[in-house]
């Protein structure tokens, strides 16, 4: 039997994303696609953009699973003393309590689709950072190179 209720999906494009740098000296930015404030569920889904040589600080999550899908670039992923090279098309799943970091090892920016479930205050941490914007290079990677142009 099919559900009789229809839920209108939330549709966003890159020009709608809110972008933050968590700390002033961070070498990565996070563009929030969906989180608990706009998706009514406990997840954080964002595009993470790493400058050349940029990386996340080592971090861990008590309950959350974090997934990275590499859209463009290459990196080294480290978790609990193990490391692996990842590149465009690769996925990485970090289990709860794994101390991990991602470092851009390529010659261009690294772009990942990053999803954390449950949210575990990740989006609140991102939103407490410094607002910034996507630039033309970011929009080209996200397939919306004309989204910055006025109508």
Short mmCIF file of C-alpha atoms in Angstrom, two decimals, residues 19-75:
data_model
loop_
_atom_site.label_atom_id
_atom_site.label_comp_id
_atom_site.label_asym_id
_atom_site.label_seq_id
_atom_site.Cartn_x
_atom_site.Cartn_y
_atom_site.Cartn_z
CA UNK A 19 28.91 29.14 3.64
CA UNK A 20 31.15 29.38 6.71
CA UNK A 21 34.75 29.10 7.78
CA UNK A 22 34.59 27.71 11.34
CA UNK A 23 37.71 29.57 12.56
CA UNK A 24 39.57 32.49 10.95
CA UNK A 25 42.69 30.45 10.16
CA UNK A 26 40.87 27.35 8.86
CA UNK A 27 41.88 26.18 5.39
CA UNK A 28 38.47 24.75 4.59
CA UNK A 29 34.98 26.17 4.16
CA UNK A 30 31.64 24.44 4.57
CA UNK A 31 28.59 25.23 2.45
CA UNK A 32 25.50 23.94 4.26
CA UNK A 33 23.02 22.24 1.96
CA UNK A 34 20.69 20.71 4.56
CA UNK A 35 20.80 20.58 8.34
CA UNK A 36 18.39 20.44 11.27
CA UNK A 37 17.34 24.07 10.70
CA UNK A 38 16.08 23.55 7.14
CA UNK A 39 15.50 19.80 6.77
CA UNK A 40 13.60 18.98 9.99
CA UNK A 41 15.86 16.01 10.67
CA UNK A 42 19.08 15.33 12.56
CA UNK A 43 21.67 15.43 9.81
CA UNK A 44 24.18 17.81 8.33
CA UNK A 45 24.84 17.72 4.60
CA UNK A 46 27.34 20.18 3.14
CA UNK A 47 29.92 20.79 0.46
CA UNK A 48 33.32 20.99 2.11
CA UNK A 49 35.90 23.01 0.20
CA UNK A 50 39.57 22.63 1.08
CA UNK A 51 42.22 25.09 -0.08
CA UNK A 52 45.38 23.59 -1.59
CA UNK A 53 47.19 22.04 1.38
CA UNK A 54 44.13 22.57 3.57
CA UNK A 55 42.82 20.11 6.09
CA UNK A 56 40.33 19.59 8.86
CA UNK A 57 41.63 19.56 12.40
CA UNK A 58 41.73 16.07 13.91
CA UNK A 59 38.23 15.46 15.29
CA UNK A 60 35.87 12.76 16.46
CA UNK A 61 32.16 12.28 17.01
CA UNK A 62 30.61 10.41 19.89
CA UNK A 63 27.57 9.00 18.06
CA UNK A 64 27.62 10.32 14.52
CA UNK A 65 28.71 8.58 11.36
CA UNK A 66 30.39 10.92 8.85
CA UNK A 67 30.58 10.25 5.13
CA UNK A 68 32.75 12.07 2.60
CA UNK A 69 32.20 11.72 -1.16
CA UNK A 70 35.01 13.31 -3.17
CA UNK A 71 33.59 15.49 -5.94
CA UNK A 72 36.92 16.91 -7.15
CA UNK A 73 40.54 16.67 -6.09
CA UNK A 74 42.59 14.26 -4.06
CA UNK A 75 43.38 13.90 -0.40
#
